[in-house]
Amino acid sequence: WSRMQPADGELFARRPDIARMIVEEMLEGARDGVDGLVLEAGLYHRPWGVDLRGVEVPTSIWHGARDRQAPPVWARVLADAVPGARLTVVAGAGHFSTLIEHADEILTSAATPPST
């Protein structure tokens, strides 16, 4: 785990149950092939075919400031494209640690309507 981005490596070293769960989920996701992973990776480099300016539901975007898998700049691009999106960048957090360590805040944010 020490070769991972620091926040995620520390999380996995401290919580091997979480590491096992994520590895199992990744293996399951690739069980029938890696086409989905390849497709997802390519989405960072081409238009999605969806006009994000048409999103009309409250949108919260959470991202770890130290995420090396999905660079934080993409969260900013997404937040700028979705009208009224709320972006929260978690200082020092990585790809997995953002979700695992901030799950309560993320779910509360998703369930709380934006103030008008």
mmCIF file of C-alpha atoms in Angstrom:
data_model
loop_
_atom_site.group_PDB
_atom_site.id
_atom_site.type_symbol
_atom_site.label_atom_id
_atom_site.label_comp_id
_atom_site.label_asym_id
_atom_site.label_seq_id
_atom_site.Cartn_x
_atom_site.Cartn_y
_atom_site.Cartn_z
ATOM 1 C CA TRP A 1 0.000 0.000 0.000
ATOM 2 C CA SER A 2 2.946 2.325 0.462
ATOM 3 C CA ARG A 3 3.223 2.774 -3.324
ATOM 4 C CA MET A 4 -0.292 4.197 -3.538
ATOM 5 C CA GLN A 5 -1.177 7.822 -3.175
ATOM 6 C CA PRO A 6 -0.496 8.598 0.499
ATOM 7 C CA ALA A 7 -4.053 9.123 1.758
ATOM 8 C CA ASP A 8 -5.314 5.889 0.193
ATOM 9 C CA GLY A 9 -2.251 3.880 1.187
ATOM 10 C CA GLU A 10 -2.639 5.032 4.789
ATOM 11 C CA LEU A 11 -6.348 4.179 4.755
ATOM 12 C CA PHE A 12 -5.730 0.685 3.396
ATOM 13 C CA ALA A 13 -2.891 0.002 5.842
ATOM 14 C CA ARG A 14 -5.123 1.102 8.729
ATOM 15 C CA ARG A 15 -8.271 -0.610 7.397
ATOM 16 C CA PRO A 16 -7.325 -3.828 5.555
ATOM 17 C CA ASP A 17 -11.032 -4.724 5.456
ATOM 18 C CA ILE A 18 -11.647 -1.713 3.217
ATOM 19 C CA ALA A 19 -8.676 -2.643 1.023
ATOM 20 C CA ARG A 20 -10.004 -6.195 0.622
ATOM 21 C CA MET A 21 -13.482 -4.926 -0.219
ATOM 22 C CA ILE A 22 -12.176 -2.567 -2.911
ATOM 23 C CA VAL A 23 -9.913 -5.226 -4.433
ATOM 24 C CA GLU A 24 -12.845 -7.673 -4.517
ATOM 25 C CA GLU A 25 -15.076 -5.063 -6.166
ATOM 26 C CA MET A 26 -12.417 -4.257 -8.767
ATOM 27 C CA LEU A 27 -11.898 -7.938 -9.559
ATOM 28 C CA GLU A 28 -15.655 -8.444 -9.875
ATOM 29 C CA GLY A 29 -15.901 -5.419 -12.150
ATOM 30 C CA ALA A 30 -13.303 -6.920 -14.481
ATOM 31 C CA ARG A 31 -14.513 -10.519 -14.222
ATOM 32 C CA ASP A 32 -16.064 -10.469 -17.705
ATOM 33 C CA GLY A 33 -13.302 -8.337 -19.225
ATOM 34 C CA VAL A 34 -11.823 -4.889 -18.996
ATOM 35 C CA ASP A 35 -13.876 -3.189 -21.713
ATOM 36 C CA GLY A 36 -15.718 -1.078 -19.142
ATOM 37 C CA LEU A 37 -12.480 0.075 -17.532
ATOM 38 C CA VAL A 38 -11.043 1.036 -20.908
ATOM 39 C CA LEU A 39 -14.235 2.902 -21.816
ATOM 40 C CA GLU A 40 -14.216 4.786 -18.516
ATOM 41 C CA ALA A 41 -10.567 5.784 -18.888
ATOM 42 C CA GLY A 42 -11.289 7.150 -22.353
ATOM 43 C CA LEU A 43 -14.093 9.384 -21.103
ATOM 44 C CA TYR A 44 -11.535 11.811 -19.691
ATOM 45 C CA HIS A 45 -10.351 12.548 -23.210
ATOM 46 C CA ARG A 46 -13.474 12.901 -25.335
ATOM 47 C CA PRO A 47 -16.934 14.451 -25.181
ATOM 48 C CA TRP A 48 -19.561 12.417 -23.353
ATOM 49 C CA GLY A 49 -22.377 13.249 -25.751
ATOM 50 C CA VAL A 50 -24.411 14.810 -22.932
ATOM 51 C CA ASP A 51 -24.956 18.526 -22.412
ATOM 52 C CA LEU A 52 -24.215 18.927 -18.708
ATOM 53 C CA ARG A 53 -25.688 22.432 -18.797
ATOM 54 C CA GLY A 54 -29.081 20.699 -18.980
ATOM 55 C CA VAL A 55 -28.739 19.074 -15.560
ATOM 56 C CA GLU A 56 -31.617 20.400 -13.463
ATOM 57 C CA VAL A 57 -31.186 18.483 -10.211
ATOM 58 C CA PRO A 58 -29.067 19.573 -7.259
ATOM 59 C CA THR A 59 -25.581 18.192 -7.780
ATOM 60 C CA SER A 60 -22.808 17.721 -5.220
ATOM 61 C CA ILE A 61 -19.331 16.757 -6.358
ATOM 62 C CA TRP A 62 -16.757 15.535 -3.848
ATOM 63 C CA HIS A 63 -13.129 15.011 -4.757
ATOM 64 C CA GLY A 64 -9.859 14.348 -2.976
ATOM 65 C CA ALA A 65 -7.243 17.034 -3.501
ATOM 66 C CA ARG A 66 -4.542 14.343 -3.766
ATOM 67 C CA ASP A 67 -6.414 11.993 -6.083
ATOM 68 C CA ARG A 68 -3.978 10.765 -8.738
ATOM 69 C CA GLN A 69 -6.443 8.417 -10.427
ATOM 70 C CA ALA A 70 -8.917 11.128 -11.330
ATOM 71 C CA PRO A 71 -7.128 14.476 -11.113
ATOM 72 C CA PRO A 72 -9.018 17.182 -9.202
ATOM 73 C CA VAL A 73 -9.042 19.424 -12.273
ATOM 74 C CA TRP A 74 -11.712 17.116 -13.723
ATOM 75 C CA ALA A 75 -13.952 17.757 -10.729
ATOM 76 C CA ARG A 76 -13.631 21.493 -11.371
ATOM 77 C CA VAL A 77 -14.439 21.018 -15.080
ATOM 78 C CA LEU A 78 -17.519 18.980 -14.150
ATOM 79 C CA ALA A 79 -18.644 21.471 -11.483
ATOM 80 C CA ASP A 80 -18.258 24.355 -13.929
ATOM 81 C CA ALA A 81 -20.351 22.513 -16.526
ATOM 82 C CA VAL A 82 -23.285 21.569 -14.244
ATOM 83 C CA PRO A 83 -25.438 24.567 -13.272
ATOM 84 C CA GLY A 84 -25.352 25.207 -9.530
ATOM 85 C CA ALA A 85 -23.121 22.225 -8.758
ATOM 86 C CA ARG A 86 -21.526 22.252 -5.303
ATOM 87 C CA LEU A 87 -17.883 21.168 -5.397
ATOM 88 C CA THR A 88 -16.116 20.049 -2.249
ATOM 89 C CA VAL A 89 -12.409 19.294 -2.589
ATOM 90 C CA VAL A 90 -11.124 17.464 0.479
ATOM 91 C CA ALA A 91 -7.605 18.582 1.393
ATOM 92 C CA GLY A 92 -5.127 15.730 1.696
ATOM 93 C CA ALA A 93 -7.629 13.097 0.561
ATOM 94 C CA GLY A 94 -7.136 10.571 -2.225
ATOM 95 C CA HIS A 95 -9.354 8.612 -4.586
ATOM 96 C CA PHE A 96 -10.776 6.065 -2.148
ATOM 97 C CA SER A 97 -10.185 7.863 1.143
ATOM 98 C CA THR A 98 -12.494 10.731 0.143
ATOM 99 C CA LEU A 99 -15.463 8.393 -0.187
ATOM 100 C CA ILE A 100 -14.651 6.127 2.752
ATOM 101 C CA GLU A 101 -13.688 8.772 5.303
ATOM 102 C CA HIS A 102 -16.309 11.353 4.313
ATOM 103 C CA ALA A 103 -19.264 9.082 3.512
ATOM 104 C CA ASP A 104 -21.550 10.638 6.139
ATOM 105 C CA GLU A 105 -20.847 14.167 4.901
ATOM 106 C CA ILE A 106 -21.259 13.141 1.258
ATOM 107 C CA LEU A 107 -24.588 11.412 1.899
ATOM 108 C CA THR A 108 -25.834 14.320 4.022
ATOM 109 C CA SER A 109 -24.843 16.732 1.273
ATOM 110 C CA ALA A 110 -26.686 14.651 -1.316
ATOM 111 C CA ALA A 111 -29.815 14.555 0.853
ATOM 112 C CA THR A 112 -29.788 18.282 1.694
ATOM 113 C CA PRO A 113 -31.457 20.571 -0.839
ATOM 114 C CA PRO A 114 -29.411 23.612 -1.781
ATOM 115 C CA SER A 115 -30.386 26.837 -0.059
ATOM 116 C CA THR A 116 -32.093 29.390 -2.245
#
